[in-house]
């Protein structure tokens, strides 16, 4: 679905500044749920926003430059957002300090600002408090929008830095804003230091994305923003898992509700990760990465299976101090076409992640049921079979490690359940993980990665015998469409006492 690019917050502030902030006299507040109503009301009255969309503080004394040519367009955008700029800001503008015009910046632009430039008479200062309120309303507005469900073909088509940047700027603010409000919908979310941390990370990323103007001809600033964004988001999954585990024990939250909440949140995170990775791959592709982005047009599932098997063999040998490697066999089974033609457009790193998680589960179960006996381990090979037809690729991971007991079969997809022994004294998931067992979220997260581009992951267990995992992936780039959450998603409520 085509979407016109929204002007940045910086452009809005400059444009409204050029109108002397008089739009408050005629603008009407458009309530977009409780969150946007509170945020817009706070912007109009100068009062607090009742905890909605709180963003971490940023350096004060930054400046914005109004642009008279864009002021009408910016005011219209602000009004449609339900944002009212108080008339009192005209006085702030009159009192504001002024900086002389500067040349291009080598690094990211200042938070509050919109960019410094123009004549001394046109520059103005906006207080951090007002900017804070403005961005709160921005979060509410973008959270009310619907994310575009992108196809793999659209990702492939965004194969230049310029196209990838445009796609990211259109989609990322919506997805980040929705996750900010998803956290704020949780009762007592402020009581969890881990949720507050994740909220701050997403808020900082939203602010970075909105407080600069995208210049297609000069992408250095955007590259810095995306690089910093990806770096700060590395610890999100362990923090979320820890927060939900603690909330389940302290607030009596239902496991099913928590799983739905995390599915929504993490499915969106996969999408934002793909958009940012696509851009970075176009700007500076890493060694071995396909040119033009993260999608390999001729991804060979057999090769990815072999790489994953080698990785898990080394992990197992190191973790269990084994003399010999695990027996992981790779087979192909194609009837209607030659083995060499099993190629399809896909993101290799996603397929590698899924296979590693499946093989790690099988490897750990195989070693544990064998009691560490090397001969017994060798008699229980893990077999990976790859097959395909013109529309789908199928991969089966088969072990003989005793299967999954019926008593826990319904919980294997839960983020709150793990068969791995937890480290005693560990306070969060980042301390509980092991090279082979991970953090206890690998299997449900693998299913999300499969779902993300229209595939599916299923388990078939025969207790006392073994487990088979079946991975099905769309082979046609037009069929592989990302699954995106609907708006903010699920809330989580404590379970009623029996």
Coordinates of C-alpha atoms in Angstrom, one line a residue:
X1 CA 0.0 0.0 0.0
X2 CA 1.6 3.3 -1.1
X3 CA 2.2 5.7 1.8
X4 CA 3.2 9.3 1.6
X5 CA 6.2 10.1 3.8
X6 CA 5.4 12.1 6.9
X7 CA 7.4 15.2 7.5
X8 CA 9.8 14.7 10.4
X9 CA 9.2 16.1 13.8
X10 CA 12.0 18.5 13.1
X11 CA 10.2 19.8 10.0
X12 CA 6.9 20.1 11.8
X13 CA 8.5 22.2 14.5
X14 CA 10.3 24.4 12.0
X15 CA 7.1 24.8 10.0
X16 CA 4.9 25.6 12.9
X17 CA 7.6 27.9 14.2
X18 CA 7.3 29.9 11.0
X19 CA 3.6 30.4 11.7
X20 CA 4.4 31.9 15.2
X21 CA 2.8 28.8 16.8
X22 CA -0.6 30.4 16.2
X23 CA -2.2 27.1 15.0
X24 CA -3.6 26.5 18.5
X25 CA -6.2 29.2 17.9
X26 CA -8.0 27.1 15.3
X27 CA -6.8 23.5 15.6
X28 CA -9.1 20.9 17.2
X29 CA -7.9 18.0 19.2
X30 CA -8.6 14.7 17.5
X31 CA -8.6 11.9 20.1
X32 CA -6.9 8.8 18.9
X33 CA -7.6 6.6 21.9
X34 CA -6.9 7.6 25.4
X35 CA -3.2 7.9 24.8
X36 CA -3.3 10.5 22.1
X37 CA -6.1 12.4 23.8
X38 CA -4.0 12.7 26.9
X39 CA -0.9 13.6 24.9
X40 CA -2.6 16.2 22.7
X41 CA -4.4 17.7 25.7
X42 CA -1.1 18.0 27.6
X43 CA 0.4 19.8 24.6
X44 CA -2.5 22.2 24.5
X45 CA -2.6 23.0 28.2
X46 CA 1.1 22.7 29.1
X47 CA 0.2 20.0 31.7
X48 CA 1.6 16.5 32.1
X49 CA 0.4 13.8 29.8
X50 CA -0.5 11.4 32.6
X51 CA 2.4 9.1 31.9
X52 CA 1.7 8.6 28.3
X53 CA 4.6 8.1 26.0
X54 CA 7.2 9.4 28.4
X55 CA 10.5 9.9 26.7
X56 CA 14.0 10.0 28.3
X57 CA 15.3 13.5 28.7
X58 CA 17.5 15.0 26.1
X59 CA 20.0 17.9 26.1
X60 CA 18.3 21.3 26.3
X61 CA 19.2 24.5 24.5
X62 CA 18.8 23.2 21.0
X63 CA 17.4 25.2 18.2
X64 CA 15.0 24.8 15.3
X65 CA 14.8 26.7 12.1
X66 CA 11.3 27.6 10.7
X67 CA 10.6 27.3 7.0
X68 CA 7.8 29.5 5.7
X69 CA 7.4 27.4 2.5
X70 CA 6.5 24.3 4.5
X71 CA 4.6 25.9 7.4
X72 CA 1.1 25.3 6.0
X73 CA 1.8 21.7 5.2
X74 CA 3.4 21.1 8.7
X75 CA 0.5 22.8 10.5
X76 CA -2.0 20.5 8.6
X77 CA 0.0 17.4 9.6
X78 CA 0.0 18.6 13.2
X79 CA -3.7 19.2 13.2
X80 CA -4.4 15.8 11.7
X81 CA -2.3 14.3 14.5
X82 CA -4.4 16.1 17.1
X83 CA -1.4 18.2 18.2
X84 CA -2.1 21.7 19.4
X85 CA 0.9 23.9 19.8
X86 CA 0.1 26.3 22.7
X87 CA 0.0 30.0 21.8
X88 CA 2.3 30.5 24.8
X89 CA 5.1 29.0 22.7
X90 CA 5.2 32.2 20.7
X91 CA 6.6 33.9 23.7
X92 CA 9.1 31.2 24.1
X93 CA 10.1 31.7 20.5
X94 CA 10.5 35.4 21.1
X95 CA 12.7 34.8 24.1
X96 CA 14.6 32.0 22.6
X97 CA 18.4 32.1 22.1
X98 CA 19.9 32.2 18.7
X99 CA 22.8 30.4 17.1
X100 CA 24.5 31.5 13.9
X101 CA 24.0 29.4 10.8
X102 CA 26.2 26.3 10.6
X103 CA 27.4 24.1 7.8
X104 CA 26.5 20.4 7.4
X105 CA 26.9 18.2 10.5
X106 CA 29.2 15.2 10.4
X107 CA 27.2 13.3 13.1
X108 CA 23.5 12.9 14.0
X109 CA 21.5 16.1 14.5
X110 CA 20.7 17.4 18.0
X111 CA 17.6 15.8 19.7
X112 CA 15.5 18.9 20.2
X113 CA 16.0 19.9 17.0
X114 CA 15.4 20.2 14.6
X115 CA 18.3 21.4 12.5
X116 CA 20.3 24.6 13.2
X117 CA 20.5 27.1 10.4
X118 CA 18.9 30.1 8.7
X119 CA 19.3 33.7 9.8
X120 CA 19.6 34.8 13.4
X121 CA 16.2 36.4 13.2
X122 CA 14.4 33.1 12.1
X123 CA 16.0 30.7 14.6
X124 CA 14.1 29.9 17.8
X125 CA 14.4 27.8 20.9
X126 CA 11.8 25.3 22.1
X127 CA 11.9 24.1 25.7
X128 CA 12.7 20.4 26.3
X129 CA 9.3 20.1 28.1
X130 CA 7.4 21.4 25.0
X131 CA 9.3 19.1 22.7
X132 CA 8.7 16.2 25.1
X133 CA 4.9 16.9 24.9
X134 CA 5.1 17.2 21.1
X135 CA 6.7 13.9 20.7
X136 CA 4.2 12.3 23.1
X137 CA 1.5 13.3 20.7
X138 CA 3.6 12.0 17.8
X139 CA 3.8 8.6 19.4
X140 CA 0.1 8.5 19.9
X141 CA -0.5 9.5 16.2
X142 CA 1.9 7.0 14.7
X143 CA 0.7 4.2 17.0
X144 CA -2.8 4.6 15.5
X145 CA -1.6 4.0 12.0
X146 CA -1.5 0.6 10.3
X147 CA 1.8 -0.9 9.4
X148 CA 2.2 -2.0 5.8
X149 CA 2.6 -5.7 5.3
X150 CA 5.6 -5.9 3.1
X151 CA 6.3 -8.7 0.7
X152 CA 9.8 -10.2 0.2
X153 CA 9.7 -8.7 -3.3
X154 CA 9.3 -5.2 -1.8
X155 CA 12.3 -5.8 0.4
X156 CA 14.3 -7.1 -2.6
X157 CA 13.2 -4.0 -4.6
X158 CA 14.6 -1.8 -1.9
X159 CA 18.1 -2.8 -2.9
X160 CA 19.7 0.6 -2.9
X161 CA 20.6 2.7 0.2
X162 CA 18.1 5.4 -1.0
X163 CA 15.2 3.0 -1.5
X164 CA 15.9 1.1 1.7
X165 CA 16.1 4.4 3.7
X166 CA 12.8 5.6 2.3
X167 CA 11.1 2.4 3.2
X168 CA 12.6 2.4 6.7
X169 CA 11.6 6.0 7.4
X170 CA 8.0 5.3 6.3
X171 CA 7.6 2.2 8.5
X172 CA 9.8 2.4 11.5
X173 CA 8.1 5.3 13.4
X174 CA 4.8 3.4 13.2
X175 CA 6.2 0.2 14.5
X176 CA 8.2 1.7 17.3
X177 CA 5.3 3.9 18.4
X178 CA 3.0 0.9 18.6
X179 CA 5.4 -1.0 20.8
X180 CA 5.8 2.0 23.1
X181 CA 2.0 2.1 23.7
X182 CA 1.9 -1.7 23.9
X183 CA 4.2 -1.4 26.9
X184 CA 2.1 1.4 28.4
X185 CA -1.0 -0.7 28.2
X186 CA 0.4 -3.1 30.7
X187 CA -0.9 -2.6 34.2
X188 CA 1.9 -1.6 36.6
X189 CA 4.5 -1.5 33.8
X190 CA 6.4 1.2 35.6
X191 CA 7.0 -1.2 38.5
X192 CA 9.2 -3.4 36.3
X193 CA 12.7 -1.9 35.8
X194 CA 13.2 -4.2 32.7
X195 CA 10.0 -2.9 31.0
X196 CA 11.0 0.7 31.8
X197 CA 14.3 0.0 30.2
X198 CA 12.8 -1.4 27.0
X199 CA 10.3 1.4 26.9
X200 CA 13.2 3.9 27.1
X201 CA 15.0 2.1 24.4
X202 CA 12.1 2.2 22.0
X203 CA 11.3 5.8 23.0
X204 CA 14.9 6.9 22.2
X205 CA 14.8 5.1 18.9
X206 CA 11.5 6.8 18.0
X207 CA 12.9 10.1 18.9
X208 CA 16.0 9.6 16.9
X209 CA 14.0 8.6 13.8
X210 CA 11.7 11.6 14.0
X211 CA 14.2 14.3 14.9
X212 CA 16.0 14.6 11.6
X213 CA 15.2 15.3 8.0
X214 CA 16.0 12.5 5.6
X215 CA 18.2 13.7 2.8
X216 CA 18.4 11.0 0.1
X217 CA 21.5 12.5 -1.4
X218 CA 23.3 12.6 2.0
X219 CA 22.5 9.5 4.1
X220 CA 25.4 9.7 6.6
X221 CA 23.2 11.0 9.4
X222 CA 20.5 8.4 8.8
X223 CA 23.2 5.7 8.7
X224 CA 24.4 6.8 12.2
X225 CA 20.9 6.8 13.5
X226 CA 20.2 3.3 12.3
X227 CA 23.6 2.0 13.6
X228 CA 22.9 3.4 17.0
X229 CA 19.4 2.1 17.0
X230 CA 20.5 -1.4 16.2
X231 CA 23.2 -1.3 18.9
X232 CA 20.9 -0.2 21.7
X233 CA 18.3 -2.8 20.8
X234 CA 20.5 -5.8 21.3
X235 CA 19.3 -6.6 24.9
X236 CA 15.6 -6.3 24.3
X237 CA 14.7 -10.0 24.2
X238 CA 16.3 -11.0 27.5
X239 CA 14.9 -7.9 29.2
X240 CA 11.4 -8.6 28.0
X241 CA 11.6 -12.3 28.9
X242 CA 12.9 -11.4 32.4
X243 CA 10.1 -8.8 32.8
X244 CA 7.4 -11.2 31.9
X245 CA 8.7 -13.9 34.1
X246 CA 8.7 -11.6 37.1
X247 CA 5.3 -10.2 36.3
X248 CA 3.9 -13.7 36.0
X249 CA 5.1 -14.6 39.5
X250 CA 4.4 -11.2 41.2
X251 CA 1.2 -10.1 39.5
X252 CA -0.3 -13.4 38.6
X253 CA -0.5 -12.7 34.9
X254 CA -1.8 -15.6 32.8
X255 CA 0.8 -17.5 30.7
X256 CA -1.4 -17.5 27.6
X257 CA -1.9 -13.7 27.8
X258 CA 1.8 -13.2 28.2
X259 CA 2.6 -15.4 25.2
X260 CA 0.1 -13.4 23.0
X261 CA 1.6 -10.1 24.2
X262 CA 5.2 -11.3 23.5
X263 CA 4.2 -12.7 20.1
X264 CA 2.8 -9.3 19.1
X265 CA 5.8 -7.4 20.4
X266 CA 8.5 -9.7 19.0
X267 CA 6.8 -10.2 15.6
X268 CA 7.0 -6.4 15.2
X269 CA 10.6 -6.5 16.4
X270 CA 11.5 -9.0 13.6
X271 CA 10.0 -6.5 11.1
X272 CA 12.0 -3.5 12.4
X273 CA 15.1 -5.6 12.5
X274 CA 14.7 -6.6 8.9
X275 CA 14.1 -3.0 7.8
X276 CA 17.2 -1.7 9.6
X277 CA 19.3 -4.7 8.5
X278 CA 18.2 -4.2 4.9
X279 CA 19.3 -0.6 5.0
X280 CA 22.7 -1.3 6.6
X281 CA 23.3 -4.2 4.2
X282 CA 22.7 -1.8 1.3
X283 CA 25.0 0.8 2.7
X284 CA 27.8 -1.5 3.9
X285 CA 27.3 -5.2 3.1
X286 CA 29.2 -7.6 5.3
X287 CA 31.5 -10.3 4.0
X288 CA 29.5 -13.1 2.4
X289 CA 26.3 -11.2 2.4
X290 CA 24.4 -10.9 -0.9
X291 CA 24.7 -7.6 -2.7
X292 CA 21.7 -5.4 -2.6
X293 CA 20.4 -6.3 0.9
X294 CA 19.8 -9.2 3.3
X295 CA 17.8 -11.4 0.9
X296 CA 19.7 -14.1 -1.0
X297 CA 17.9 -14.5 -4.3
X298 CA 19.2 -18.1 -4.6
X299 CA 19.3 -19.2 -1.0
X300 CA 20.3 -22.8 -0.8
X301 CA 18.5 -24.4 2.2
X302 CA 20.9 -27.4 2.1
X303 CA 23.9 -25.2 2.6
X304 CA 22.3 -23.3 5.4
X305 CA 21.4 -26.7 7.1
X306 CA 25.0 -27.8 6.8
X307 CA 26.3 -24.5 8.4
X308 CA 23.8 -24.8 11.2
X309 CA 24.8 -28.4 11.8
X310 CA 28.5 -27.5 12.0
X311 CA 27.7 -24.7 14.5
X312 CA 25.7 -27.0 16.8
X313 CA 28.3 -29.8 16.6
X314 CA 30.9 -27.4 17.9
X315 CA 28.6 -26.0 20.6
X316 CA 27.8 -29.5 21.8
X317 CA 31.3 -30.7 21.8
X318 CA 32.5 -27.7 23.8
X319 CA 29.6 -27.5 26.2
X320 CA 29.6 -31.3 27.1
X321 CA 33.4 -31.8 26.7
X322 CA 32.7 -34.6 24.1
X323 CA 35.5 -36.5 22.4
X324 CA 33.6 -36.8 19.2
X325 CA 31.1 -34.6 17.4
X326 CA 27.4 -35.3 17.3
X327 CA 26.2 -37.2 14.3
X328 CA 24.0 -34.7 12.4
X329 CA 23.2 -35.9 8.9
X330 CA 21.8 -33.7 6.0
X331 CA 19.6 -35.3 3.4
X332 CA 17.8 -34.0 0.4
X333 CA 14.6 -35.5 -1.0
X334 CA 13.3 -34.0 -4.2
X335 CA 11.4 -36.0 -6.7
X336 CA 10.1 -33.5 -9.3
X337 CA 13.4 -31.6 -9.6
X338 CA 17.1 -32.1 -9.2
X339 CA 18.7 -31.4 -5.9
X340 CA 20.8 -28.5 -7.4
X341 CA 17.7 -26.5 -8.2
X342 CA 16.4 -26.2 -4.6
X343 CA 16.9 -22.4 -4.4
X344 CA 14.5 -19.7 -3.3
X345 CA 14.7 -16.1 -2.3
X346 CA 14.9 -15.8 1.5
X347 CA 16.9 -14.2 4.4
X348 CA 19.7 -16.7 5.1
X349 CA 20.3 -15.4 8.7
X350 CA 16.6 -16.1 9.6
X351 CA 16.8 -19.6 8.3
X352 CA 20.1 -20.2 10.0
X353 CA 18.7 -19.0 13.3
X354 CA 15.6 -21.3 13.1
X355 CA 17.7 -24.4 12.2
X356 CA 20.3 -23.7 15.0
X357 CA 17.5 -23.5 17.6
X358 CA 15.9 -26.7 16.4
X359 CA 19.2 -28.6 16.3
X360 CA 20.3 -27.3 19.7
X361 CA 17.1 -28.7 21.2
X362 CA 17.7 -32.1 19.5
X363 CA 21.4 -32.1 20.4
X364 CA 20.8 -31.3 24.1
X365 CA 18.0 -34.0 24.4
X366 CA 20.2 -36.5 22.6
X367 CA 23.2 -36.0 24.9
X368 CA 21.1 -36.0 28.0
X369 CA 19.1 -39.2 27.2
X370 CA 22.4 -40.9 26.4
X371 CA 23.8 -40.1 29.7
X372 CA 27.0 -38.7 28.0
X373 CA 27.8 -42.2 26.6
X374 CA 29.7 -41.6 23.3
X375 CA 28.5 -44.9 21.7
X376 CA 24.9 -44.3 22.7
X377 CA 25.1 -40.7 21.3
X378 CA 26.5 -42.0 18.0
X379 CA 23.6 -44.5 17.8
X380 CA 21.1 -41.6 17.9
X381 CA 21.8 -39.5 14.8
X382 CA 19.9 -36.3 14.2
X383 CA 18.7 -36.3 10.6
X384 CA 17.9 -33.1 8.7
X385 CA 15.9 -33.6 5.4
X386 CA 15.3 -30.9 2.8
X387 CA 12.5 -31.1 0.2
X388 CA 10.7 -28.7 -2.1
X389 CA 8.1 -28.3 -4.7
X390 CA 7.5 -25.2 -6.9
X391 CA 5.7 -23.3 -4.2
X392 CA 7.3 -24.3 -0.9
X393 CA 10.5 -25.5 0.8
X394 CA 10.1 -28.0 3.6
X395 CA 12.8 -29.0 6.2
X396 CA 12.5 -31.8 8.7
X397 CA 14.7 -32.2 11.8
X398 CA 14.3 -35.7 13.3
X399 CA 15.9 -36.9 16.5
X400 CA 15.6 -40.1 18.6
X401 CA 16.0 -38.4 21.9
X402 CA 12.8 -39.7 23.7
X403 CA 10.3 -37.1 22.5
X404 CA 8.3 -34.6 24.5
X405 CA 6.2 -35.8 27.4
X406 CA 2.5 -35.3 27.0
X407 CA 2.3 -33.4 30.2
X408 CA 4.3 -30.5 28.8
X409 CA 3.6 -30.8 25.1
X410 CA 1.2 -27.9 25.2
X411 CA 3.8 -25.6 26.8
X412 CA 6.7 -26.0 24.3
X413 CA 5.7 -22.9 22.5
X414 CA 5.5 -20.8 25.7
X415 CA 8.1 -18.1 26.4
X416 CA 7.6 -18.9 30.1
X417 CA 8.6 -22.6 29.8
X418 CA 12.0 -24.1 29.3
X419 CA 13.3 -27.7 29.7
X420 CA 16.8 -26.3 30.4
X421 CA 18.1 -26.3 33.9
X422 CA 18.2 -22.7 35.1
X423 CA 21.4 -21.3 36.7
X424 CA 20.9 -20.8 40.4
X425 CA 21.1 -17.3 41.6
X426 CA 20.4 -15.8 38.1
X427 CA 18.3 -12.7 38.3
X428 CA 17.5 -12.4 34.6
X429 CA 17.5 -14.3 31.4
X430 CA 20.8 -12.9 30.2
X431 CA 22.4 -14.8 33.1
X432 CA 20.4 -18.0 32.8
X433 CA 21.3 -18.8 29.2
X434 CA 23.9 -21.4 28.2
X435 CA 25.5 -21.9 24.7
X436 CA 23.3 -24.9 24.1
X437 CA 20.1 -24.2 26.0
X438 CA 19.8 -20.4 25.3
X439 CA 17.4 -18.3 27.3
X440 CA 14.3 -20.5 27.0
X441 CA 12.7 -18.5 24.3
X442 CA 14.4 -20.0 21.2
X443 CA 11.6 -22.3 20.1
X444 CA 8.7 -19.8 20.2
X445 CA 10.9 -17.2 18.7
X446 CA 11.9 -19.6 15.9
X447 CA 8.2 -20.1 15.1
X448 CA 7.8 -16.3 14.9
X449 CA 10.6 -16.1 12.4
X450 CA 8.9 -18.8 10.3
X451 CA 5.5 -17.0 10.6
X452 CA 7.0 -13.6 9.8
X453 CA 7.3 -14.3 6.0
X454 CA 4.3 -16.6 5.7
X455 CA 5.9 -19.9 6.8
X456 CA 5.1 -22.2 9.7
X457 CA 6.9 -24.4 12.2
X458 CA 5.3 -27.5 13.6
X459 CA 6.4 -30.2 16.1
X460 CA 5.4 -33.9 16.1
X461 CA 6.5 -35.8 19.1
X462 CA 6.2 -39.5 20.0
X463 CA 7.0 -39.7 23.7
X464 CA 9.7 -42.4 24.4
X465 CA 10.8 -42.3 20.8
X466 CA 11.8 -38.9 19.5
X467 CA 10.6 -35.6 18.0
X468 CA 10.2 -34.3 14.4
X469 CA 10.2 -30.6 13.6
X470 CA 8.7 -29.5 10.3
X471 CA 9.6 -26.1 8.8
X472 CA 7.6 -24.9 5.8
X473 CA 8.7 -21.7 3.9
X474 CA 7.2 -19.9 1.0
X475 CA 9.3 -20.3 -2.1
X476 CA 7.9 -17.5 -4.2
X477 CA 8.9 -13.9 -3.3
X478 CA 5.4 -12.6 -4.1
X479 CA 3.9 -15.2 -1.7
X480 CA 6.3 -14.5 1.2
X481 CA 4.6 -11.6 2.9
X482 CA 5.5 -10.4 6.4
X483 CA 2.9 -10.9 9.2
X484 CA 2.6 -7.6 11.1
X485 CA 0.7 -7.1 14.3
X486 CA -2.6 -5.2 14.2
X487 CA -2.0 -1.8 15.8
X488 CA -0.9 -2.0 19.4
X489 CA -1.9 -5.6 20.0
X490 CA -2.8 -7.5 23.2
X491 CA -2.8 -6.2 26.7
X492 CA -2.1 -8.5 29.6
X493 CA -4.3 -8.7 32.7
X494 CA -3.9 -10.7 35.9
X495 CA -5.8 -13.9 36.1
X496 CA -8.9 -13.9 38.3
X497 CA -8.5 -15.9 41.5
X498 CA -10.2 -19.3 41.5

